[in-house]
Amino acid sequence: MGVDTVHTTASEDSGIGASEKYGSVAKVEDNSTHLAAVRGHVATDRYGNALIDFDPAAERKLRLKIDFMIVPTVSLLYLFCFIDRANVGNAKIAGLEKDLKLKGYDYNAVLSVFYISYILFEIPSNILCKKIGPGWFLPGLTLLFGISSLGTAFVHNFSQACGVRFVLGIFEAGMLPGIAYYLSRWYRRSELAFRLSLYIVMAPLAGAFGGLLASAILTLPHIGSLKSWRMIFFVEGVITIGLALIAFFTLTDRPATAKWLTQEEKDLAIARVKSERVGTTEVLDKLDKKKLLRGIFNPVTLGTAFIFLLNNITVQGLAFFAPTIVKTIYPHATVVSQQLHTVPPYVVGAFFTVLFPFLSWRFDKRQIFFVISAPLMMIGYIMFLASTKAHVRYAAAFLIPAGAFSFGALCTAQVSANVVTDTARASAIGTVVMFGNVGGLISTWAFLPFDGPNYHIGNGLNLATSSMTLIMSILMLLYMKSNNGKRDKINVDAELAGKDSKELEDLDWTHPAFRWRP
């Protein structure tokens, strides 16, 4: 059921059959072919070709099962991760600044403190996620940042607000890279971007849903002694804590421990991921310094990380300042109306967040969608800079998220597709998200009080970053194609001569049979 055919061509240099050298296929009593995911064997030949052909019908059935059992849980967790981070923007126009006596750049400083801890704990958190296991680690983080968010309801001054936001950054640091790494345990490289988009779409939906939820909460007179903006943090924190407790029981760590998969489905889930990883003997390898560094210093990782840094200046800037920007467009509207005006642009952004990764899955391409997305942001910021008319600026507010929000899924999927081992994947994804949140830190200073209401500096900065994103995306695409051409001329057998399995696995993307996947 799980396997259609198995390659048994002999290794040219040894005469050893591929099934004997790289893996095994066992026959069960009913004579159906059963894939044995044998530890200590690779699932590709030395040229990077998969040794096993999979039954497409069996893969579709398995993929659908994984989709329904894995994606909804992580999507809900990330939805409230983003809400708990960005609700400070909703609280700002509901009286937070006035009640905490924030002046000048105090609000920007409160936002920045979050990113300091967020950046510092990004890579360590993802390594810890691999060590502990996502099934426990991700719900644990959710519980802790839910408590931190709830605690924001009880702050009374600038220092307390900074302290709570710093702690929130520590616990939220592992969520985006951790979920991306977690899903890479379950999906092929072509499938990953779309599945990542199904949880990353929660970021724009958090903007929309967060605005609706904040509006609804603000219609309440009080919750106990808590009033106005404090109720936003309290209610949303309680919901997050509840979701975390449920996730401890519903989040499956890896295919091998999934009680909802049959043994044959477990073997298929492991083998199909393994068949794309040249030279690897285990899907979940042990932590290794050399492979960690391979993930970080991969040229595609570094290039993609820089693009994600540029992109996050826009994405995180929208998260924190969208209500403020809408307030400048509709200054005479009520606070609830201003909150509601932030919703439609996020809905459009959510659509494109899923659309581009879906197309990426179908074409097994990612880099071209970087190139397509950037001009949408550029046009939006040109409209902001060129006009002060409300309808023009509000139209621009739709174009920007349409171009910006798909990068979260595309960037993490891109680096996941362009490393080999699980360890390198964890460090590569952590690196990209860490760089991205340097962009988030910059975004907290993009829209400054003296620059309002037109925010020429903030809009000009974002036009520059989106333009640079387009240039970098094109250069990376050209690099990957050019380097693949050079790799095609390498004598693989000569390069691999004399290397044992450990040395082959440590090669990761430097393996001569590896090809960049744009």
XYZ file of C-alpha atoms in Angstrom:
518
model
C 0.000 0.000 0.000
C 2.703 2.458 1.010
C 5.191 1.642 -1.772
C 4.645 1.082 -5.445
C 8.118 -0.024 -6.514
C 11.571 -0.204 -5.036
C 14.786 0.564 -6.912
C 17.227 -2.332 -6.643
C 19.869 -1.176 -9.074
C 23.354 -2.140 -8.030
C 25.815 0.435 -6.825
C 28.170 0.983 -9.730
C 31.312 0.978 -7.622
C 30.629 -2.031 -5.431
C 28.145 -4.433 -6.940
C 26.094 -4.288 -3.748
C 22.342 -4.135 -4.349
C 20.776 -0.842 -3.392
C 18.181 -2.439 -1.132
C 20.951 -4.302 0.695
C 23.208 -1.266 1.005
C 20.751 1.543 1.692
C 17.650 0.065 3.256
C 15.330 -2.889 3.187
C 11.891 -3.929 2.097
C 10.148 -6.602 4.114
C 7.212 -8.763 2.993
C 4.311 -9.101 5.405
C 2.185 -12.236 5.598
C -0.478 -10.987 3.141
C 2.287 -10.387 0.562
C 1.545 -6.651 0.372
C 4.686 -4.537 0.175
C 5.545 -3.035 3.549
C 8.159 -0.336 3.807
C 10.609 -0.940 6.612
C 12.094 2.394 7.678
C 15.390 0.850 8.734
C 17.637 2.881 11.008
C 21.208 3.274 9.951
C 20.469 3.210 6.207
C 20.037 5.986 3.689
C 17.020 6.258 1.385
C 18.902 7.785 -1.562
C 21.784 6.609 -3.693
C 25.049 8.525 -3.736
C 23.730 10.708 -6.547
C 20.779 11.896 -4.444
C 18.171 9.778 -6.233
C 15.460 8.234 -4.048
C 15.744 4.453 -3.782
C 11.996 4.061 -3.305
C 8.994 5.029 -5.418
C 5.862 5.744 -3.384
C 2.254 4.974 -4.214
C 0.662 8.421 -4.864
C -2.740 7.284 -3.531
C -1.194 6.103 -0.263
C 0.719 9.377 0.057
C -2.424 11.447 -0.541
C -4.325 9.524 2.108
C -1.478 9.890 4.615
C -0.950 13.585 3.827
C -4.641 14.359 4.369
C -4.562 12.536 7.698
C -1.525 14.516 8.826
C -3.137 17.761 7.641
C -6.179 17.257 9.857
C -4.305 15.970 12.903
C -1.340 18.369 12.973
C -2.052 21.676 11.227
C -5.180 22.867 13.143
C -3.479 22.583 16.545
C -0.308 24.475 15.627
C -2.354 27.066 13.740
C -4.433 27.882 16.818
C -1.324 28.101 18.979
C 0.333 30.506 16.547
C -2.852 32.566 16.194
C -2.786 33.421 19.883
C 1.002 33.721 19.888
C 0.650 36.569 17.407
C -2.414 38.053 19.113
C -0.589 38.114 22.455
C 2.328 39.891 20.794
C 0.381 42.405 18.721
C -2.540 43.243 21.026
C -0.413 46.040 22.470
C -1.272 47.932 19.253
C -4.990 47.598 20.011
C -4.387 48.507 23.646
C -2.471 51.635 22.595
C -5.460 53.365 21.040
C -7.672 52.124 23.914
C -5.776 54.137 26.530
C -2.620 52.177 27.418
C -0.278 55.118 26.772
C -2.336 57.474 28.926
C -2.810 55.054 31.850
C 0.878 54.066 31.979
C 1.943 57.697 31.478
C 4.040 56.849 28.422
C 5.621 59.851 26.745
C 7.763 60.489 23.679
C 9.349 57.250 22.532
C 8.281 55.151 25.549
C 5.806 53.104 23.487
C 8.489 52.312 20.904
C 10.833 51.278 23.721
C 8.209 48.901 25.148
C 7.945 47.271 21.704
C 11.732 47.053 21.338
C 12.270 45.266 24.643
C 10.186 42.367 23.366
C 12.459 41.931 20.354
C 15.685 41.952 22.345
C 14.749 38.747 24.171
C 12.978 37.390 21.079
C 16.158 37.648 19.002
C 18.510 36.334 21.704
C 16.480 33.179 22.336
C 15.589 32.322 18.719
C 18.269 29.755 17.804
C 18.719 28.326 21.358
C 14.964 27.830 21.553
C 14.838 25.863 18.301
C 17.740 23.664 19.371
C 15.917 23.044 22.658
C 12.771 22.240 20.674
C 14.676 19.500 18.834
C 16.178 18.160 22.073
C 12.955 18.083 24.128
C 10.592 17.323 21.264
C 7.987 19.696 19.757
C 5.078 17.701 21.232
C 5.960 18.959 24.716
C 8.007 22.037 23.946
C 5.459 23.989 21.871
C 2.519 23.602 24.325
C 4.917 24.484 27.163
C 5.951 27.711 25.443
C 2.302 28.551 24.757
C 1.403 28.140 28.415
C 4.253 30.418 29.473
C 3.617 33.224 26.988
C -0.100 33.028 27.784
C 0.701 33.671 31.450
C 3.028 36.513 30.423
C 0.337 38.112 28.262
C -2.206 37.864 31.050
C 0.302 39.535 33.376
C 0.335 42.614 31.121
C -3.176 43.385 32.372
C -1.698 44.215 35.780
C 1.195 46.527 34.865
C 1.043 50.137 36.082
C 4.124 51.872 34.696
C 6.729 51.901 31.929
C 9.235 49.653 33.767
C 6.672 46.951 34.515
C 5.459 47.002 30.915
C 9.037 46.558 29.666
C 9.644 43.686 32.087
C 6.544 41.763 31.009
C 7.277 42.316 27.310
C 10.853 41.053 27.771
C 9.574 37.838 29.368
C 6.946 37.492 26.626
C 9.740 37.667 24.025
C 11.651 34.822 25.697
C 8.704 32.442 25.472
C 7.398 33.503 22.054
C 10.855 33.229 20.442
C 10.519 29.498 19.812
C 7.052 29.408 18.271
C 7.537 30.436 14.616
C 10.781 28.476 14.046
C 9.637 25.646 16.320
C 6.420 25.009 14.396
C 8.255 25.279 11.064
C 10.830 22.742 12.260
C 8.045 20.521 13.635
C 6.172 20.428 10.330
C 9.391 19.561 8.483
C 9.288 16.242 10.353
C 6.018 15.402 8.586
C 6.080 16.877 5.073
C 8.114 16.724 1.877
C 9.890 19.898 0.751
C 7.303 20.649 -1.979
C 4.435 20.253 0.514
C 5.976 22.246 3.333
C 5.452 25.855 2.189
C 1.684 25.433 1.891
C 1.415 23.740 5.303
C 3.553 26.456 6.837
C 1.213 29.020 5.297
C -1.748 27.389 7.050
C -0.337 28.386 10.412
C 1.530 31.552 9.359
C -1.754 32.838 7.886
C -2.724 33.179 11.524
C -0.505 36.290 11.673
C -2.724 38.382 9.363
C -5.815 36.677 10.755
C -4.583 37.641 14.211
C -4.609 41.246 13.004
C -8.170 40.829 11.780
C -9.437 38.635 14.600
C -7.460 40.603 17.178
C -9.178 43.795 16.052
C -12.606 42.144 16.243
C -11.868 40.546 19.607
C -10.479 43.785 21.044
C -13.562 45.630 19.825
C -15.841 43.074 21.468
C -13.891 43.101 24.742
C -13.926 46.897 24.883
C -17.729 46.892 24.811
C -17.681 45.263 28.280
C -17.841 47.710 31.208
C -15.235 45.796 33.228
C -13.949 42.351 34.241
C -13.603 42.443 38.004
C -11.399 45.433 38.721
C -9.982 45.466 35.178
C -11.224 48.065 32.680
C -10.582 49.167 29.071
C -7.274 47.924 27.579
C -6.461 45.736 30.591
C -9.391 43.466 29.707
C -7.835 42.791 26.285
C -4.683 41.269 27.805
C -6.619 39.368 30.479
C -9.173 37.696 28.186
C -6.690 36.845 25.446
C -4.183 35.517 27.988
C -6.794 33.192 29.536
C -7.736 31.832 26.098
C -4.049 31.162 25.293
C -3.516 29.268 28.558
C -6.569 27.109 27.838
C -5.298 26.232 24.350
C -1.873 25.317 25.734
C -3.365 22.853 28.220
C -5.362 21.176 25.436
C -2.281 21.022 23.169
C -0.350 18.969 25.743
C -2.784 16.141 24.963
C -3.343 16.668 21.235
C 0.070 17.521 19.726
C 1.894 14.433 18.410
C 5.674 14.721 18.603
C 6.686 12.812 15.450
C 5.347 10.147 13.057
C 6.861 7.265 15.031
C 4.797 8.186 18.124
C 1.508 8.964 16.343
C -1.172 6.693 17.780
C -3.525 7.762 14.992
C -1.263 6.243 12.306
C -0.994 2.539 11.488
C 2.473 1.002 11.501
C 2.545 1.019 7.708
C 1.557 4.717 7.665
C 4.292 5.514 10.191
C 6.868 3.768 7.998
C 5.613 5.613 4.924
C 5.638 8.991 6.728
C 9.256 8.494 7.794
C 10.519 7.030 4.521
C 9.059 9.671 2.210
C 10.776 12.470 4.148
C 13.983 10.467 4.343
C 13.977 9.819 0.581
C 14.657 13.530 -0.079
C 17.685 13.791 2.196
C 20.822 12.720 0.405
C 23.324 10.867 2.575
C 21.234 10.815 5.784
C 20.768 7.623 7.778
C 18.173 8.967 10.238
C 15.340 11.451 9.782
C 15.811 12.640 13.381
C 19.582 12.660 13.817
C 21.423 13.521 17.026
C 22.567 17.078 17.681
C 25.903 17.687 16.016
C 27.955 20.910 15.997
C 29.126 20.498 12.408
C 25.584 20.069 11.109
C 24.335 22.962 13.249
C 26.905 25.211 11.596
C 26.057 23.824 8.143
C 22.501 25.014 8.691
C 23.498 28.491 9.860
C 26.208 29.224 7.293
C 24.367 27.807 4.296
C 24.400 30.604 1.656
C 20.678 30.175 0.970
C 19.976 30.369 4.707
C 21.910 33.635 5.034
C 20.410 35.204 1.907
C 16.882 34.178 2.877
C 17.463 35.381 6.440
C 18.387 38.850 5.161
C 15.249 38.923 2.986
C 13.149 37.918 5.996
C 14.787 40.702 8.029
C 13.729 43.233 5.390
C 10.246 41.755 5.151
C 9.665 41.730 8.894
C 10.204 45.482 9.100
C 6.938 45.658 7.175
C 5.065 42.725 8.763
C 5.812 43.575 12.378
C 5.381 47.276 11.682
C 1.853 46.535 10.496
C 1.173 44.424 13.568
C 2.099 47.220 15.969
C 1.102 50.315 14.018
C -1.842 49.318 11.775
C -4.396 50.707 14.262
C -2.354 53.923 14.537
C -2.107 54.244 10.738
C -5.837 53.633 10.323
C -6.456 56.302 12.971
C -4.573 58.832 10.804
C -6.688 57.846 7.783
C -9.980 58.079 9.696
C -9.158 60.465 12.564
C -12.790 61.318 13.386
C -14.060 57.729 13.632
C -14.749 56.078 16.982
C -12.105 53.811 18.551
C -14.230 50.715 17.833
C -14.654 51.821 14.196
C -10.907 52.366 13.860
C -10.286 48.883 15.263
C -12.755 47.401 12.747
C -11.104 49.232 9.808
C -7.912 47.242 10.483
C -9.751 43.988 9.718
C -10.299 43.979 5.874
C -6.627 44.566 4.908
C -5.611 41.655 7.114
C -8.213 39.403 5.477
C -6.745 40.197 2.051
C -3.243 39.600 3.426
C -4.392 36.237 4.777
C -5.668 35.217 1.324
C -2.291 35.883 -0.296
C -0.473 34.244 2.617
C -2.118 30.979 1.580
C -2.311 31.565 -2.189
C 1.411 31.982 -2.925
C 2.536 28.990 -0.809
C -0.250 26.886 -2.369
C 1.126 27.704 -5.820
C 4.606 27.034 -4.442
C 3.478 23.518 -3.480
C 1.978 22.836 -6.889
C 5.058 24.028 -8.786
C 7.651 23.018 -6.149
C 9.131 26.523 -6.458
C 9.593 29.188 -3.810
C 12.050 31.843 -4.960
C 9.919 33.074 -7.846
C 7.162 33.988 -5.389
C 9.630 36.187 -3.494
C 10.094 38.064 -6.756
C 6.329 38.345 -7.382
C 5.440 39.493 -3.837
C 7.895 42.363 -3.396
C 6.387 44.725 -6.018
C 2.990 44.607 -4.265
C 4.601 46.109 -1.165
C 6.526 48.644 -3.228
C 3.365 49.921 -4.940
C 1.570 50.200 -1.599
C 4.259 52.359 -0.026
C 4.553 54.526 -3.138
C 0.799 55.204 -2.769
C 1.291 56.169 0.891
C 4.105 58.552 -0.010
C 2.416 60.043 -3.067
C -1.033 60.783 -1.674
C -2.742 62.000 1.486
C -6.230 61.043 0.313
C -7.967 58.623 2.683
C -9.258 56.219 -0.001
C -5.827 55.974 -1.697
C -4.056 55.239 1.579
C -6.655 52.734 2.655
C -6.269 50.955 -0.719
C -2.502 50.864 -0.111
C -3.197 49.204 3.235
C -4.576 46.228 1.265
C -1.647 45.893 -1.158
C 1.074 45.854 1.501
C -0.103 42.804 3.495
C -0.940 41.044 0.203
C 2.754 41.190 -0.679
C 4.294 40.924 2.774
C 2.610 38.131 4.687
C 3.455 35.131 2.472
C 7.192 35.512 3.183
C 6.919 33.835 6.575
C 5.908 30.528 4.987
C 8.055 30.905 1.880
C 11.283 31.833 3.703
C 11.130 29.030 6.266
C 10.138 26.523 3.579
C 12.993 27.720 1.362
C 15.713 27.078 3.924
C 14.102 23.797 4.962
C 14.270 22.649 1.327
C 17.916 23.668 0.978
C 19.514 21.762 3.834
C 19.680 18.007 4.335
C 19.844 16.896 7.972
C 17.297 17.496 10.718
C 19.881 19.285 12.864
C 20.854 21.660 10.041
C 17.159 22.272 9.405
C 16.545 23.287 13.018
C 19.463 25.753 13.026
C 18.672 27.110 9.528
C 15.038 27.854 10.385
C 16.111 29.375 13.713
C 18.609 31.606 11.907
C 16.045 32.877 9.407
C 13.506 33.704 12.099
C 16.186 35.322 14.293
C 17.209 37.628 11.434
C 13.554 38.276 10.748
C 13.063 39.536 14.245
C 15.987 41.904 13.924
C 13.695 43.394 11.299
C 10.928 43.350 13.894
C 13.135 45.314 16.271
C 13.829 47.906 13.553
C 10.087 48.125 12.856
C 9.376 49.337 16.386
C 11.223 52.569 15.495
C 9.863 52.930 11.957
C 6.799 54.997 12.841
C 7.795 57.744 15.267
C 5.461 60.266 16.932
C 7.018 63.363 15.308
C 6.658 61.752 11.842
C 2.852 61.530 12.005
C 0.307 61.740 10.578
C 1.866 61.049 7.161
C 4.861 59.020 8.425
C 7.192 59.814 5.538
C 10.156 58.191 7.300
C 8.303 54.970 8.106
C 6.770 54.619 4.660
C 10.032 55.573 2.948
C 11.940 52.976 4.978
C 9.469 50.275 4.003
C 9.642 51.255 0.336
C 13.425 50.870 0.525
C 13.245 47.460 2.246
C 10.670 46.084 -0.199
C 12.792 47.288 -3.133
C 15.858 45.617 -1.625
C 13.799 42.436 -1.135
C 13.113 42.340 -4.879
C 16.800 42.811 -5.755
C 17.998 40.178 -3.261
C 15.368 37.667 -4.400
C 16.473 37.948 -8.033
C 20.170 37.667 -7.104
C 19.532 34.541 -5.004
C 17.594 32.895 -7.814
C 20.471 33.533 -10.222
C 23.008 32.224 -7.673
C 21.183 28.934 -7.123
C 20.844 28.256 -10.837
C 24.464 29.165 -11.523
C 25.826 27.075 -8.645
C 23.719 24.074 -9.656
C 25.315 24.294 -13.085
C 28.772 24.104 -11.485
C 27.710 21.161 -9.317
C 26.556 19.259 -12.415
C 30.193 19.123 -13.558
C 31.481 17.523 -10.335
C 32.600 13.858 -10.345
C 30.461 12.576 -7.460
C 32.234 9.201 -7.105
C 35.660 10.845 -6.897
C 34.456 13.385 -4.299
C 32.881 10.712 -2.072
C 35.668 8.134 -2.326
C 36.864 6.911 1.073
C 34.181 8.692 3.143
C 32.196 6.749 5.745
C 28.475 7.252 6.474
C 29.123 9.786 9.274
C 31.314 11.917 7.003
C 28.723 11.720 4.219
C 25.950 12.856 6.546
C 28.029 15.755 7.868
C 28.479 17.068 4.324
C 24.845 18.219 4.293
C 24.437 20.824 1.492
C 28.127 20.520 0.544
C 27.438 16.940 -0.647
C 28.358 16.863 -4.364
C 25.012 15.280 -5.277
C 23.046 18.018 -3.501
C 21.293 20.604 -5.673
C 19.754 23.899 -4.631
C 15.981 23.910 -4.911
C 14.774 27.377 -5.878
